[in-house]
mmCIF file of C-alpha atoms and ligand atoms in Angstrom:
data_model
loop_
_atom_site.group_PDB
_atom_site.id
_atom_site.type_symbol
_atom_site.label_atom_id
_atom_site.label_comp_id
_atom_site.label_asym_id
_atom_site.label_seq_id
_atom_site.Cartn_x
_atom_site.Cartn_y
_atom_site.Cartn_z
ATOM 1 C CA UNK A 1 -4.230 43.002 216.934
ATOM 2 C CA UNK A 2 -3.821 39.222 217.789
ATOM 3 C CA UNK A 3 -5.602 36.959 215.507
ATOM 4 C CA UNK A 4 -5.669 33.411 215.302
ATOM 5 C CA UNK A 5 -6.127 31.321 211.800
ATOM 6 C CA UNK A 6 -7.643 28.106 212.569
ATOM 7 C CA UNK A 7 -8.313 25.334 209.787
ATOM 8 C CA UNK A 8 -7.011 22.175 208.508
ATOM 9 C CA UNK A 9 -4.240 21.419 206.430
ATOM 10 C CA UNK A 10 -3.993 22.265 203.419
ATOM 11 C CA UNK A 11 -6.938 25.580 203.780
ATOM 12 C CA UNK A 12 -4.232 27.961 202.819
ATOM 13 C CA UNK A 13 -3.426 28.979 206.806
ATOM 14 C CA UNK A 14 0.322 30.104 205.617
ATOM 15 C CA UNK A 15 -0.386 31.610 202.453
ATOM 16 C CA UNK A 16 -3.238 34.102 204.534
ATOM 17 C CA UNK A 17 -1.233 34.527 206.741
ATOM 18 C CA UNK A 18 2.205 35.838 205.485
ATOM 19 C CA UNK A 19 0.081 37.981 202.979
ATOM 20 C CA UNK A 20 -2.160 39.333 206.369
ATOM 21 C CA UNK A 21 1.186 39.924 208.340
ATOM 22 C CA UNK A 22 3.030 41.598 205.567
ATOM 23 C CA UNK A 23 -0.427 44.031 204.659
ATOM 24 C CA UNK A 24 -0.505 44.937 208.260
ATOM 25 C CA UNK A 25 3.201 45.078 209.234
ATOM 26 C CA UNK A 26 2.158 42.173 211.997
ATOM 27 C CA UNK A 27 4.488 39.039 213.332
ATOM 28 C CA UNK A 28 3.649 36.053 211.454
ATOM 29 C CA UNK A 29 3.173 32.974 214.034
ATOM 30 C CA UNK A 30 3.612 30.065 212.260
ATOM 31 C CA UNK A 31 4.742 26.970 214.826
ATOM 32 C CA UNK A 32 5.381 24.469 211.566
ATOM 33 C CA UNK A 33 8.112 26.639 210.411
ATOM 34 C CA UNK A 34 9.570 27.631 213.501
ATOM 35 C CA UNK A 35 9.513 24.042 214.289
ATOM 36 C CA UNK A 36 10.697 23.218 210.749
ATOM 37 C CA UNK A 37 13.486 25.722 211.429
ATOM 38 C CA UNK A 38 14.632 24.015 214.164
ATOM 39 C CA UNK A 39 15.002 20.991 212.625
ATOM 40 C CA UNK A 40 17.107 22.228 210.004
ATOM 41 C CA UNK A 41 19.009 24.100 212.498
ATOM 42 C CA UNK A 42 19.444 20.636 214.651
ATOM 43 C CA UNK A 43 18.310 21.752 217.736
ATOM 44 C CA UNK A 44 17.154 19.308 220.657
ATOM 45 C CA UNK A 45 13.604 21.019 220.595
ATOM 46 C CA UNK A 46 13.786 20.271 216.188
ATOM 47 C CA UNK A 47 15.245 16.516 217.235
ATOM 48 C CA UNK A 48 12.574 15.806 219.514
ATOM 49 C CA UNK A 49 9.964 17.309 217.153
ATOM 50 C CA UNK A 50 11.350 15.431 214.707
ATOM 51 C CA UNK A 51 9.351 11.943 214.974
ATOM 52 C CA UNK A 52 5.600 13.337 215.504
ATOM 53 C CA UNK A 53 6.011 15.671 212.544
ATOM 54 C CA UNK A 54 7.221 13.068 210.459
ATOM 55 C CA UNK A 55 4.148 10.977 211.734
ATOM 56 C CA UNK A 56 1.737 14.086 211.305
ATOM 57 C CA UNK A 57 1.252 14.045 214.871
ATOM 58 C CA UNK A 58 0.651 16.677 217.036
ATOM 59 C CA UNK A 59 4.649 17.790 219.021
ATOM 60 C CA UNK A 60 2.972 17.788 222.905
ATOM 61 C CA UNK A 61 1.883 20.776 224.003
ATOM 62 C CA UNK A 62 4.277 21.809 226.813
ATOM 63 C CA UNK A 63 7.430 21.926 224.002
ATOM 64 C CA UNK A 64 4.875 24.128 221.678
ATOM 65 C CA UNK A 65 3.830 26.187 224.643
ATOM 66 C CA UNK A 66 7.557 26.877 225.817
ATOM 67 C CA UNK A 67 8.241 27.958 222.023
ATOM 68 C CA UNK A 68 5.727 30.590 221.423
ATOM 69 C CA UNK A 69 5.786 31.736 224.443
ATOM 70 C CA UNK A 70 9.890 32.554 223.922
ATOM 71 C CA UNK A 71 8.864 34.134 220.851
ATOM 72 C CA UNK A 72 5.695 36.177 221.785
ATOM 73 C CA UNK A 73 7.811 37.433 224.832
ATOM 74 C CA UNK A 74 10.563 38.866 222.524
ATOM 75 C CA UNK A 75 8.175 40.636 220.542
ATOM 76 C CA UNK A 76 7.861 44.880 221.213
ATOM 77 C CA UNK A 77 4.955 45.789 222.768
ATOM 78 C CA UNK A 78 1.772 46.479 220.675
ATOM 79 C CA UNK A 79 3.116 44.537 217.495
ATOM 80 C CA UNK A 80 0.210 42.587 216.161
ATOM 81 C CA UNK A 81 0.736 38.942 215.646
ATOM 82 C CA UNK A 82 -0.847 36.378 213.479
ATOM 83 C CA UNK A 83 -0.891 32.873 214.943
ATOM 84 C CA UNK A 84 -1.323 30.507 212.137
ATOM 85 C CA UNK A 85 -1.255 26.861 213.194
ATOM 86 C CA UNK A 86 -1.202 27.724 216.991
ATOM 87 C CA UNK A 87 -3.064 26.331 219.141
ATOM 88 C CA UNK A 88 -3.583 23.266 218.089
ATOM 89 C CA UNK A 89 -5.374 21.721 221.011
ATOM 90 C CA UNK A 90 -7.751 23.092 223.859
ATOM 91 C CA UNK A 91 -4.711 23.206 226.332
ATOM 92 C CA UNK A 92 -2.426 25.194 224.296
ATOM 93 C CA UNK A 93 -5.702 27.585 223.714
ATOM 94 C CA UNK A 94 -5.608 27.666 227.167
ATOM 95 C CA UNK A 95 -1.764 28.578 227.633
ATOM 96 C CA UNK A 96 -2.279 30.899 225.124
ATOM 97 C CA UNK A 97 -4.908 32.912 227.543
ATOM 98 C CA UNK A 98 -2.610 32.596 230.053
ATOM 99 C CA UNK A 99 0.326 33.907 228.127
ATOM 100 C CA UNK A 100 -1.428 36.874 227.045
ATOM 101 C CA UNK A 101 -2.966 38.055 229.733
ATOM 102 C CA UNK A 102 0.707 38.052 230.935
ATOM 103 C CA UNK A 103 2.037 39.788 228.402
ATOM 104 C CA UNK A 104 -1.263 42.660 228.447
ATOM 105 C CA UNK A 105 -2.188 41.505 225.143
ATOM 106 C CA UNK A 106 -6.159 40.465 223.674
ATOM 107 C CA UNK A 107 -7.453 37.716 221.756
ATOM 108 C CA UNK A 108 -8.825 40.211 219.038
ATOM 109 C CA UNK A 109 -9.922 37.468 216.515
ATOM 110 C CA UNK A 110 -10.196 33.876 215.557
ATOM 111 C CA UNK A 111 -10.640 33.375 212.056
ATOM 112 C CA UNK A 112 -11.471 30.174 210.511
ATOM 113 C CA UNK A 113 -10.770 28.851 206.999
ATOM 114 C CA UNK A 114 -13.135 26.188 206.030
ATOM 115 C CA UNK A 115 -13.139 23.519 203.007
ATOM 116 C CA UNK A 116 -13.850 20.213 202.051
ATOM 117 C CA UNK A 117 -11.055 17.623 202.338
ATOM 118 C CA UNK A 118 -11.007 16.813 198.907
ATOM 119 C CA UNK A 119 -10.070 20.398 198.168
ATOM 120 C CA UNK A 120 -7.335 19.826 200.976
ATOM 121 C CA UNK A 121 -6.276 16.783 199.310
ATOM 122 C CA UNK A 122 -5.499 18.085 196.062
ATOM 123 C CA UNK A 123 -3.862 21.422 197.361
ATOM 124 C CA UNK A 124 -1.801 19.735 199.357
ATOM 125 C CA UNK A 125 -0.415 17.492 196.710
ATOM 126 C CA UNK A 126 0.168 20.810 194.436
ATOM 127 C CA UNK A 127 2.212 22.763 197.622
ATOM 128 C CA UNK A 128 5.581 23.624 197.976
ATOM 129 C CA UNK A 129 7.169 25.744 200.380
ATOM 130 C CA UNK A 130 9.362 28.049 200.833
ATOM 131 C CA UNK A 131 11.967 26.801 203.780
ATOM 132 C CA UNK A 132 13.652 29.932 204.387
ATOM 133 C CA UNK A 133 11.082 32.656 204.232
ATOM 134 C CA UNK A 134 7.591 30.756 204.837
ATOM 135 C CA UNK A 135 5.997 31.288 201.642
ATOM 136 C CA UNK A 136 3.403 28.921 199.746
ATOM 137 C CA UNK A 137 2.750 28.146 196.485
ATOM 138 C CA UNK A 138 1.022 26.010 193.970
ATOM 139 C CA UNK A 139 1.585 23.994 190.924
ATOM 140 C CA UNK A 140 -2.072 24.045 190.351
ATOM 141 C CA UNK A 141 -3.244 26.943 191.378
ATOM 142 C CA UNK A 142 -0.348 29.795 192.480
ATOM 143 C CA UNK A 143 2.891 28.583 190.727
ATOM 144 C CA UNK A 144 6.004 30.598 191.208
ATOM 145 C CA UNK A 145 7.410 32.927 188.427
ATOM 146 C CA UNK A 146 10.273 29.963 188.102
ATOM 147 C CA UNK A 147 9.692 26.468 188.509
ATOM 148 C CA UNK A 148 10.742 25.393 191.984
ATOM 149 C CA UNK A 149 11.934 29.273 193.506
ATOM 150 C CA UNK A 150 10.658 31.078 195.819
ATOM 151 C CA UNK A 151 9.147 34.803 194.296
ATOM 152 C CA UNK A 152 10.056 36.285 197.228
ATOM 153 C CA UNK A 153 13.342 34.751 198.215
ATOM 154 C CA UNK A 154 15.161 32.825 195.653
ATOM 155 C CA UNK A 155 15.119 29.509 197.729
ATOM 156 C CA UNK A 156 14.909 26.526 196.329
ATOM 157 C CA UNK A 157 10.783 25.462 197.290
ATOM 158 C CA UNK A 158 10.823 21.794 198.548
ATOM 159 C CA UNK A 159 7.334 19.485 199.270
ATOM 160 C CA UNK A 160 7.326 19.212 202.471
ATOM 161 C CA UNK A 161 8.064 15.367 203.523
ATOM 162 C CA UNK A 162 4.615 15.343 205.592
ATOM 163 C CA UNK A 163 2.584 16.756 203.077
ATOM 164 C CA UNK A 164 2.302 12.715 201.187
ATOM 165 C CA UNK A 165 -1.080 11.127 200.753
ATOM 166 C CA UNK A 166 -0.528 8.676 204.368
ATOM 167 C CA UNK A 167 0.498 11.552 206.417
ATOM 168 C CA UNK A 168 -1.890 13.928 204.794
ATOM 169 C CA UNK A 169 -4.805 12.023 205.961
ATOM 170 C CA UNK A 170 -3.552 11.304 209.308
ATOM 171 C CA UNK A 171 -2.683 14.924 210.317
ATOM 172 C CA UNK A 172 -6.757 15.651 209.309
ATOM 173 C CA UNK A 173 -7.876 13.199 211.320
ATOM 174 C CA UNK A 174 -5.757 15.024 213.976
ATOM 175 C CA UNK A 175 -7.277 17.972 212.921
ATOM 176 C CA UNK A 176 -10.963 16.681 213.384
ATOM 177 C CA UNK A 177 -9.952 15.186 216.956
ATOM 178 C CA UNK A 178 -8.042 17.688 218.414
ATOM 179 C CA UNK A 179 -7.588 21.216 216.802
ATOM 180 C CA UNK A 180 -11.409 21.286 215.417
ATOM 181 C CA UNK A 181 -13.241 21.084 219.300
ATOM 182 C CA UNK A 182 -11.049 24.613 219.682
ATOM 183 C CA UNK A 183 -13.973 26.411 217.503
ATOM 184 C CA UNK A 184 -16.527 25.569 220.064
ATOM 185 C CA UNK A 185 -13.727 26.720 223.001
ATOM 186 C CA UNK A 186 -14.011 30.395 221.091
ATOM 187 C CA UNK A 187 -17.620 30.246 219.671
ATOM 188 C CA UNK A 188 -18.594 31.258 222.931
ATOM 189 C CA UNK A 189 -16.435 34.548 223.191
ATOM 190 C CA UNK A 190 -18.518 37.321 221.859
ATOM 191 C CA UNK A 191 -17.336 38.418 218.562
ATOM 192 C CA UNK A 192 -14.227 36.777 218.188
ATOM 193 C CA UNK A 193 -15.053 33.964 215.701
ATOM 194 C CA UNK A 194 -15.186 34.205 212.193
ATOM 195 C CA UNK A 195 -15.772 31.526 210.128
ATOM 196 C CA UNK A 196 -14.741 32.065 205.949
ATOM 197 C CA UNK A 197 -14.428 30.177 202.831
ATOM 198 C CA UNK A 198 -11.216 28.709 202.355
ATOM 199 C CA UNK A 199 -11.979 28.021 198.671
ATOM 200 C CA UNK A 200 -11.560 30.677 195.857
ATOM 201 C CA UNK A 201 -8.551 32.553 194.730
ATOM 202 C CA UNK A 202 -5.970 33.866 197.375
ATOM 203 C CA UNK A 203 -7.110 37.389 197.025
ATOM 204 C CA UNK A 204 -10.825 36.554 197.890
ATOM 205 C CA UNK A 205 -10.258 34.977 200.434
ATOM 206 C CA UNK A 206 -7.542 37.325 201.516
ATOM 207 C CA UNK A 207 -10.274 40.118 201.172
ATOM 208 C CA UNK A 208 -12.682 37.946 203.855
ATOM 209 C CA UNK A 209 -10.046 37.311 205.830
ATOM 210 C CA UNK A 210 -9.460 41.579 206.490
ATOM 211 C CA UNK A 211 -13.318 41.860 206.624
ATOM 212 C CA UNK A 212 -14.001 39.545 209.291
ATOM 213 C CA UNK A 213 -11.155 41.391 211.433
HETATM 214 P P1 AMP B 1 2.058 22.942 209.886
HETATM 215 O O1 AMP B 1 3.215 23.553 209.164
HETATM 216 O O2 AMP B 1 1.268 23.944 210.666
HETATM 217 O O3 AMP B 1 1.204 22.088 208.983
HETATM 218 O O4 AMP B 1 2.685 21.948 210.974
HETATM 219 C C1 AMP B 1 3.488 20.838 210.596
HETATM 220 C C2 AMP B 1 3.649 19.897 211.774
HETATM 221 O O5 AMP B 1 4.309 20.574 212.850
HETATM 222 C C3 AMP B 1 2.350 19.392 212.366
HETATM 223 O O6 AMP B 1 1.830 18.275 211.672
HETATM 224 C C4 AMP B 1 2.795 19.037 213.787
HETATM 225 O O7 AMP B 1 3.529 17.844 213.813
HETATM 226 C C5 AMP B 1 3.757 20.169 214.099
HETATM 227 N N1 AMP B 1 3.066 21.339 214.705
HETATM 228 C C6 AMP B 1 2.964 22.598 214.189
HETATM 229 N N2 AMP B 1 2.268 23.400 215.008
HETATM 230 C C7 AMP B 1 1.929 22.639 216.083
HETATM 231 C C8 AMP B 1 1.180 22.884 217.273
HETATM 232 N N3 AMP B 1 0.628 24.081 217.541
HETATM 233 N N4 AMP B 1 1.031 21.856 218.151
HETATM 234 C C9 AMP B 1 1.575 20.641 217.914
HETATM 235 N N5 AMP B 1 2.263 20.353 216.813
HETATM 236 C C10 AMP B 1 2.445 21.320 215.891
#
């Protein structure tokens, strides 16, 4: 299957979505840490992305495009893939239908975490992430075993630089202007839109997550 999880930041998009990929033995998509990746690897792609992330801007669509598209190509045939903050905007949605078609694969599912942005607010000030493997936690609400390590890893979990208050609030009004007009682009594909409760604990909304697919 090839499933999209669309939502703001902060909805709990990564945490789903390693726990969906893992359950179902599918590729985890996530562009942030591929892009974060590359920044810590100092590529030019990671350089250039460099100053919109820092500004919690969107990185423009044709670098984004280029770098799934790499990815997605080098993927076996069949594996299921969960694309968690990708696409972004209505042309990347639309590169995205290109790039499938081309590589004989389906938009299965689109599944959309909602919540309010006060909810957002406060998990985001609680995250910290895992830089090596992609995992999320909490210090509110899904701490590690040991302060500041990864469960799954051992890494040392950072708080992400773009994840303070000023940024926070510009990357949802991003959100609201250009990633949220992409659930009317799929409301009108029949059955492919699902729209669940990002709030609750990260097994219920885990659980609506596998019953909308
Ligand atoms: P995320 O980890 O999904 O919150 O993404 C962190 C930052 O990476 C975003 O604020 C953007 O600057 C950039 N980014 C990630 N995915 C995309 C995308 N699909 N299109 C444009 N920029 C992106």
């Amino acid at each position: 299957m090839n499933v999209i999880l669309l939502g703001p930041p902060g909805v709990g998009k990564g945490t789903q979505g390693v726990l969906l990929a893992e359950g179902k033995s599918w590729k985890h998509m996530a562009t942030g840490d591929i892009l974060r990746a590359n920044r810590r690897e100092g590529t030019s792609l990671g350089q250039e992305a460099q100053r919109y992330m820092d500004a919690g801007e969107l990185v423009p669509d044709e670098l984004i495009v280029a770098m799934v598209k790499d990815t997605l190509a080098g993927l076996p045939e069949g594996q299921g893939v969960v694309f968690d903050g990708f696409p972004r905007t209505v042309p990347q949605a639309e590169a995205l239908d290109a790039v499938l078609e081309e590589l004989n694969r389906a938009l299965d599912r689109v599944v959309v975490l909602e919540a309010d942005d006060d909810v957002l607010v406060k998990r985001i000030a609680g995250r910290r992430s895992c830089p090596d493997c992609g995992s999320v936690f909490n210090v509110f609400m899904n701490s590690p075993a040991q302060e500041g390590i990864c469960d799954k890893c051992g890494a040392a979990l950072v708080h992400r630089p773009d994840d303070n208050p000023e940024t926070v609030k510009n990357r949802l009004n991003v959100y609201a202007e250009q990633t949220e007009p992409l659930i009317r682009f799929y409301e009108g594909r029949e059955g492919v839109l699902a729209k669940i409760p990002g709030e609750g604990s990260v097994e219920e909304i885990q659980d609506g997550i596998r019953a909308a697919l």
